[in-house]
Coordinates of C-alpha atoms in Angstrom, one line a residue:
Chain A
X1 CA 34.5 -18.9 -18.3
X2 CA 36.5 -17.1 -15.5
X3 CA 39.1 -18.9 -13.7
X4 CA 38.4 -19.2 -10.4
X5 CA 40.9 -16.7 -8.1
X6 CA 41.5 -17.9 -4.3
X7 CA 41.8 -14.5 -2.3
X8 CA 44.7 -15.3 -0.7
X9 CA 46.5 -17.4 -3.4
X10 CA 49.9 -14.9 -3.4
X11 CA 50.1 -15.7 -0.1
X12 CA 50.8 -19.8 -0.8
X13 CA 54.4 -19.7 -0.3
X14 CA 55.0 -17.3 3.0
X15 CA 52.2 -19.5 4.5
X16 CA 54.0 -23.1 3.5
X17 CA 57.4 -21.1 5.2
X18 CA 55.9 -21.1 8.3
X19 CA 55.3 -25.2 8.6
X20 CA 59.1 -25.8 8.4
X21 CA 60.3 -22.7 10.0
X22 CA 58.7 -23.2 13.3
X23 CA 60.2 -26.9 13.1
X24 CA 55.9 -28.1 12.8
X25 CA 54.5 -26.5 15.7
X26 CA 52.4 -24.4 13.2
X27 CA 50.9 -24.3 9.6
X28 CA 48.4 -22.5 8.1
X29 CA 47.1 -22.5 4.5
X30 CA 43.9 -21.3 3.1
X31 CA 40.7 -23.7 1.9
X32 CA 39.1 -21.7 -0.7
X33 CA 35.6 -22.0 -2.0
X34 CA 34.2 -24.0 0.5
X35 CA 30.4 -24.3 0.0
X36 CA 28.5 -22.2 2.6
X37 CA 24.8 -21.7 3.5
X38 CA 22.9 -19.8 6.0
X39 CA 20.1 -21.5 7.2
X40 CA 17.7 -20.2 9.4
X41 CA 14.9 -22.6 10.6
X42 CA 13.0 -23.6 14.0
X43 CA 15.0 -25.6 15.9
X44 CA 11.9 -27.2 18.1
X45 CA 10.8 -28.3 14.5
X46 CA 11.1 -32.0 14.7
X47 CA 10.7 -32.8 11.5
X48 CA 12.9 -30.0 10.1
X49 CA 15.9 -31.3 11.9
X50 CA 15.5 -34.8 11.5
X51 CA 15.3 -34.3 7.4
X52 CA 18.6 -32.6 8.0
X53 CA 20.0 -35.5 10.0
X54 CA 19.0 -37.7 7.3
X55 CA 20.5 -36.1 4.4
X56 CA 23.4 -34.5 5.8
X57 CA 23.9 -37.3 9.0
X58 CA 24.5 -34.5 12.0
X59 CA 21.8 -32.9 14.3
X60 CA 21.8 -29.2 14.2
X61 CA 23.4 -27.8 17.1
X62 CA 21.3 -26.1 19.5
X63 CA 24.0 -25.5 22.0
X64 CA 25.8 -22.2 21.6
X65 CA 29.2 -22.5 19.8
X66 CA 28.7 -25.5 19.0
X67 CA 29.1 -27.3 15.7
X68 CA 28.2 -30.9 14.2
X69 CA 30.4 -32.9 11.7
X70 CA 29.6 -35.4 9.4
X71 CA 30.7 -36.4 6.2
X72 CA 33.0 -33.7 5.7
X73 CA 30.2 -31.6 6.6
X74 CA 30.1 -29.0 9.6
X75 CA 26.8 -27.1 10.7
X76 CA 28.0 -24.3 13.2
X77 CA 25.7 -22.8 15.6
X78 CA 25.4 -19.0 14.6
X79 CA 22.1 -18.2 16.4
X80 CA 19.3 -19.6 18.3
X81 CA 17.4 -20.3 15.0
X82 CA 20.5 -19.9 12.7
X83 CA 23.7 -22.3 11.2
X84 CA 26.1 -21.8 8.7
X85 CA 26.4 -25.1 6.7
X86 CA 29.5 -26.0 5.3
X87 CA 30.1 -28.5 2.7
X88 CA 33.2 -28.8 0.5
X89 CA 33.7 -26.9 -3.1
X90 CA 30.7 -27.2 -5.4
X91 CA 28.1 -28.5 -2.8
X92 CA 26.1 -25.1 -2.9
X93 CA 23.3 -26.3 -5.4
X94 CA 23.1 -30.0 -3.6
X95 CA 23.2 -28.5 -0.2
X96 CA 20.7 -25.5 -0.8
X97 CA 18.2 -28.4 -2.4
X98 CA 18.6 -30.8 1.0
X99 CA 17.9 -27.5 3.2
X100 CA 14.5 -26.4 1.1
X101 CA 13.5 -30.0 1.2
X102 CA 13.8 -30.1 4.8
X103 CA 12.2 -26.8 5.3
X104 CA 9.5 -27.5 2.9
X105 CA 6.6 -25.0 3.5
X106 CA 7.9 -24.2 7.2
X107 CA 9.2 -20.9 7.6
X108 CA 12.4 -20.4 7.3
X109 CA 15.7 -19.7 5.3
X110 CA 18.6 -21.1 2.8
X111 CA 21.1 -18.4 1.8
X112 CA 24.0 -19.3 -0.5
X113 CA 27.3 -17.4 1.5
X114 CA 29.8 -18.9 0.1
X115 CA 31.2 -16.1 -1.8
X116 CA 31.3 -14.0 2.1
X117 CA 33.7 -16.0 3.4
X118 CA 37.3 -17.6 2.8
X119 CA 38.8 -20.3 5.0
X120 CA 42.1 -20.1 7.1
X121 CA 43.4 -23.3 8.1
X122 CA 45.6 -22.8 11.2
X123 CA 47.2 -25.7 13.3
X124 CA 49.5 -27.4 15.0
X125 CA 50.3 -27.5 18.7
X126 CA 51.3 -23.8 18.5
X127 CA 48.2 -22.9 16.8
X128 CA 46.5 -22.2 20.3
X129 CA 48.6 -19.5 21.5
X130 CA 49.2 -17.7 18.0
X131 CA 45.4 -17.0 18.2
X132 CA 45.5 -15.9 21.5
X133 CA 47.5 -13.0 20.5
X134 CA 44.4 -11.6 19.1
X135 CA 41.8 -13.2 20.3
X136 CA 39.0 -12.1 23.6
X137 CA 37.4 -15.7 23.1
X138 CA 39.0 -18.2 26.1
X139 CA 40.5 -21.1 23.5
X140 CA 41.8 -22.7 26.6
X141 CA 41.1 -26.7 25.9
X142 CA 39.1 -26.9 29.4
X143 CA 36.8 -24.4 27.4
X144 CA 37.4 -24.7 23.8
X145 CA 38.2 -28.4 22.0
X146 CA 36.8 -30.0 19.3
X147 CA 33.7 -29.2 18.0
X148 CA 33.5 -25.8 19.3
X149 CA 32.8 -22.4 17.6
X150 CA 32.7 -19.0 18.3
X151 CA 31.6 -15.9 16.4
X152 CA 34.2 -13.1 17.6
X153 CA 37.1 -11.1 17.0
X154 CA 40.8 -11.8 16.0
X155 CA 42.9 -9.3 15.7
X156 CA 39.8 -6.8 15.2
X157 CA 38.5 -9.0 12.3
X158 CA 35.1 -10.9 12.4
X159 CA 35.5 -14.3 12.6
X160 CA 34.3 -17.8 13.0
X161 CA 36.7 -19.9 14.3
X162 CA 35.6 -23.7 14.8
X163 CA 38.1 -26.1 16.2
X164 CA 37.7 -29.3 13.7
X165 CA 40.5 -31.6 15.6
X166 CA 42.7 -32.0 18.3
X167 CA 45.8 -31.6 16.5
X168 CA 44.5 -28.8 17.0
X169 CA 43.1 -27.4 14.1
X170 CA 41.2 -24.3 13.9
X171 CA 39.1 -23.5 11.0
X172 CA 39.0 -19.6 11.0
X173 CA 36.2 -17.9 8.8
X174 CA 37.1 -14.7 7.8
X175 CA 35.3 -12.2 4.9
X176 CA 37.2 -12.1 1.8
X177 CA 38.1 -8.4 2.2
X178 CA 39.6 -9.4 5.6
X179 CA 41.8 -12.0 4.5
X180 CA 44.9 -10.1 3.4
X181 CA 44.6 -8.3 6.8
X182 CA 44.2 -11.7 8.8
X183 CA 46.8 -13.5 6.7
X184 CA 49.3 -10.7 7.4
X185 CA 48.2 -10.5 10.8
X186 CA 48.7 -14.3 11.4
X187 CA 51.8 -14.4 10.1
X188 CA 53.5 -11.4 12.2
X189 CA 51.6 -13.4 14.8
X190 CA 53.6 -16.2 14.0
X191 CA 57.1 -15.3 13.8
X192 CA 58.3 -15.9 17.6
X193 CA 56.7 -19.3 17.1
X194 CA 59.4 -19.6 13.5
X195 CA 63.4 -20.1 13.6
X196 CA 64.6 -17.4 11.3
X197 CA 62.2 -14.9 9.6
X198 CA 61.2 -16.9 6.7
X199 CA 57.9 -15.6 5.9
X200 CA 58.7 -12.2 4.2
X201 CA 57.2 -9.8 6.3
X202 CA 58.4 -7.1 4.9
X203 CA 56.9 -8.0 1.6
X204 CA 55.1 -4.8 0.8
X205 CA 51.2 -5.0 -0.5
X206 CA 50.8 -4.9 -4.1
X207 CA 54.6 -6.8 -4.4
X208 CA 54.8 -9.4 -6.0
X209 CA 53.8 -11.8 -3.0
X210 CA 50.4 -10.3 -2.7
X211 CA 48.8 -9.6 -6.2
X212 CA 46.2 -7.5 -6.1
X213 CA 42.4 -8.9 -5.7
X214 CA 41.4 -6.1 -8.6
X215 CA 43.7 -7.9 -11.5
X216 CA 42.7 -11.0 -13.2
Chain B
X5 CA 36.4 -3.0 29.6
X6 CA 33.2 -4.1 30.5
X7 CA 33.0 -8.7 29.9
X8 CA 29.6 -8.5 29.0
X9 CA 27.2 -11.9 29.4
X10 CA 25.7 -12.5 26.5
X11 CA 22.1 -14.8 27.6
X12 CA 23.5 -17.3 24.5
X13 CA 27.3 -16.7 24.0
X14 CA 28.6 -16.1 27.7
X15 CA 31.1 -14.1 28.8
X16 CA 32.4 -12.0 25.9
X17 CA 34.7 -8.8 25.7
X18 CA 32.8 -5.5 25.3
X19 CA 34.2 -4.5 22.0
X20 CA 32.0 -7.4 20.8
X21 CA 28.4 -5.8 21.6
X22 CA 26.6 -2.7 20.3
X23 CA 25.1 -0.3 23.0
X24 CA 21.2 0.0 22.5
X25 CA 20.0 2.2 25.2
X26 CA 17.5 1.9 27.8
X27 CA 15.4 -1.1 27.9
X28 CA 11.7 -1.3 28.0
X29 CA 10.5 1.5 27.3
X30 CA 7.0 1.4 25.9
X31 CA 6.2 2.1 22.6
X32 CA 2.7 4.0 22.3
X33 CA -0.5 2.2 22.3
X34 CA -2.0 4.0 19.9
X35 CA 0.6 6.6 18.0
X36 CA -2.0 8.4 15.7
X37 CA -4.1 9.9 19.1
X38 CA -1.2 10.4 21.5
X39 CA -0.1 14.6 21.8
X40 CA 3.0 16.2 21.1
X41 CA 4.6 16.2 24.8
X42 CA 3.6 12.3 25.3
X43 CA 5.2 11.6 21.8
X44 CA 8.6 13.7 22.0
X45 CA 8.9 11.9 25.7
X46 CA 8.7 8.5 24.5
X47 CA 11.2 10.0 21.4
X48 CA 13.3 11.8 23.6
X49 CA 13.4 11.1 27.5
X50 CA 15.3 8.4 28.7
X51 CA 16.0 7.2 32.9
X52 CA 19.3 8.3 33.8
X53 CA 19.8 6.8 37.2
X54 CA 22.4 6.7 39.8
X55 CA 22.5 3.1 39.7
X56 CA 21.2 0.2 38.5
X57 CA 19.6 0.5 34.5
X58 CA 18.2 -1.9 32.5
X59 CA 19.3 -1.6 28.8
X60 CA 19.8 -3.1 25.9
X61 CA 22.7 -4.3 23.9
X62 CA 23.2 -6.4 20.6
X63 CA 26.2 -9.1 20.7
X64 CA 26.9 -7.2 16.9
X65 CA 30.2 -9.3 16.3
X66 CA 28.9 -12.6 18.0
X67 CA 25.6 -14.0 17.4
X68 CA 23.7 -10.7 16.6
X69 CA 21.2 -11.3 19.0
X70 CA 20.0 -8.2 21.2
X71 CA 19.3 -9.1 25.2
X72 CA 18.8 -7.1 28.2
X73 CA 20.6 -6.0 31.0
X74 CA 20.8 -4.8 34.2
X75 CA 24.1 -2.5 34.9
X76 CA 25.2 0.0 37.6
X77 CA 25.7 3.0 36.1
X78 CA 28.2 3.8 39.6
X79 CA 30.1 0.3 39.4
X80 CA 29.7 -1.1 36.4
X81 CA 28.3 -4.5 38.2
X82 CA 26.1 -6.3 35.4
X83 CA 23.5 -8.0 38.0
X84 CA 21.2 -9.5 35.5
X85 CA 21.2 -10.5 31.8
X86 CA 18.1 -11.9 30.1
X87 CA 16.8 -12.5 26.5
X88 CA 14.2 -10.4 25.0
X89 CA 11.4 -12.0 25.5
X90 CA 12.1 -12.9 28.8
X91 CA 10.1 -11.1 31.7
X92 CA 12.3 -8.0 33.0

């Protein structure tokens, strides 16, 4: 069987540099294989949403950017009829059988995504601004705390980015042939917020920090 | 750079959205009967005005939904945005 390869694994020890370089105002590290599922269903469907809220324990967000946690489990608002359900690593075949049951002969959607997207975890109480450096979204916390998301640009990149706490933070959903460009982004990003320049910048691609995706 | 209001996301940058052209314009009744100079000006011709234009755009890095809206082509001012299926 293959072994399972985290995009961004090279990158483990330039990301845990930044946590004691910038004395704890940031960290970032990557949460790989996170199950993911588009689902696509009416929203005024009643009995759609309350199967949903029984088996997974949130309501579907109808509000844009807006997502619902339970359990360990985030639905994020991606449309008027659309969410991307998240669930930790392995939950695709337990999740996609909770979303056809509550769909049942409604019409509707359940598409596994997980393999679309990688997770960056960024936070800390300089997480905030080192977005902003890249970011047209207002993350200000009069507009942007917990439990909000946005579908958007950082740095040019498509992202989600969904705020989970108030540390704060931020959950940022990036494509997998993003995530070298994001990670390297975030990290240049980061360096004013870091004491000395611990995080190898220089590091050219295909060293031996950043192994390439093709091997292995 | 235009901050464009998306009817569902708000206020977003411009680089977010995808230009669709004019808005409502009419797709033939009946396409089989209609002559070659009706046909190539519902193809072809678009309004070009001096002011305000509805058109259509598609919040392509956001939430993928296309909307209306109304823009002056002089000043830029976006007076209206609306959902599709929302009266023009």
């Amino acid at each position: 069987m293959a072994r399972k390869h985290a995009i961004l694994d090279g990158f483990a020890s330039r990301f845990s540099g930044v946590a004691s370089s910038s004395g704890g105002r940031i960290a970032l590290r990557e949460v790989p294989f996170s199950a993911q599922l588009d689902f696509r269903a009416n929203p005024a469907d009643g009995r759609v949403v309350d199967s949903v809220h029984k088996a997974l324990g949130f309501v579907l967000p109808t509000d844009p950017n807006t997502a619902a946690t339970a359990g360990g489990r985030s639905a994020l608002w991606l449309g008027p009829d659309e969410w991307l359900i998240v669930g930790g690593e392995g939950e695709e075949s337990l999740l996609t059988r909770v979303l056809h049951t509550a769909l049942g002969e409604t019409f509707g959607s359940v598409v596994d995504v997980s393999a679309n997207r990688t997770v960056i975890e960024v936070s800390g109480s300089a997480a905030r601004d080192v977005l902003a450096h890249g970011c047209p979204v207002d993350l200000h916390p009069r507009d942007f705390g917990t439990g909000r998301c946005a579908q958007t640009l950082l740095a040019k990149a498509q992202v989600i980015i969904h705020q989970v706490n108030d540390a704060p933070t931020f959950h940022l959903f990036v494509r997998t042939s993003f995530a070298w460009y994001l990670a390297e982004w975030l990290l240049d990003a980061m360096t004013e917020y870091c004491a000395e320049e611990p995080i190898g910048v220089s590091v050219p691609l295909g060293g031996q920090e950043s192994p390439s995706p093709l091997r292995g | 750079m235009l901050l464009i209001p998306c009817p569902w996301c708000g206020q977003r940058d411009e680089i977010e959205f995808r230009y669709g052209g004019a808005a409502h314009v009419e797709y033939p009744a009946d396409p089989e009967t209609v002559d070659d100079a009706t046909w190539a000006r519902y193809l072809f011709v678009r309004p070009n005005p001096k002011g305000p234009l509805a058109e259509r755009w598609c919040h392509s890095q956001g939430c993928r939904r296309w909307f209306n809206i109304v823009r002056d082509t002089v000043t830029h001012q976006i007076m209206r945005s609306y959902r599709m299926e929302e009266a023009p």
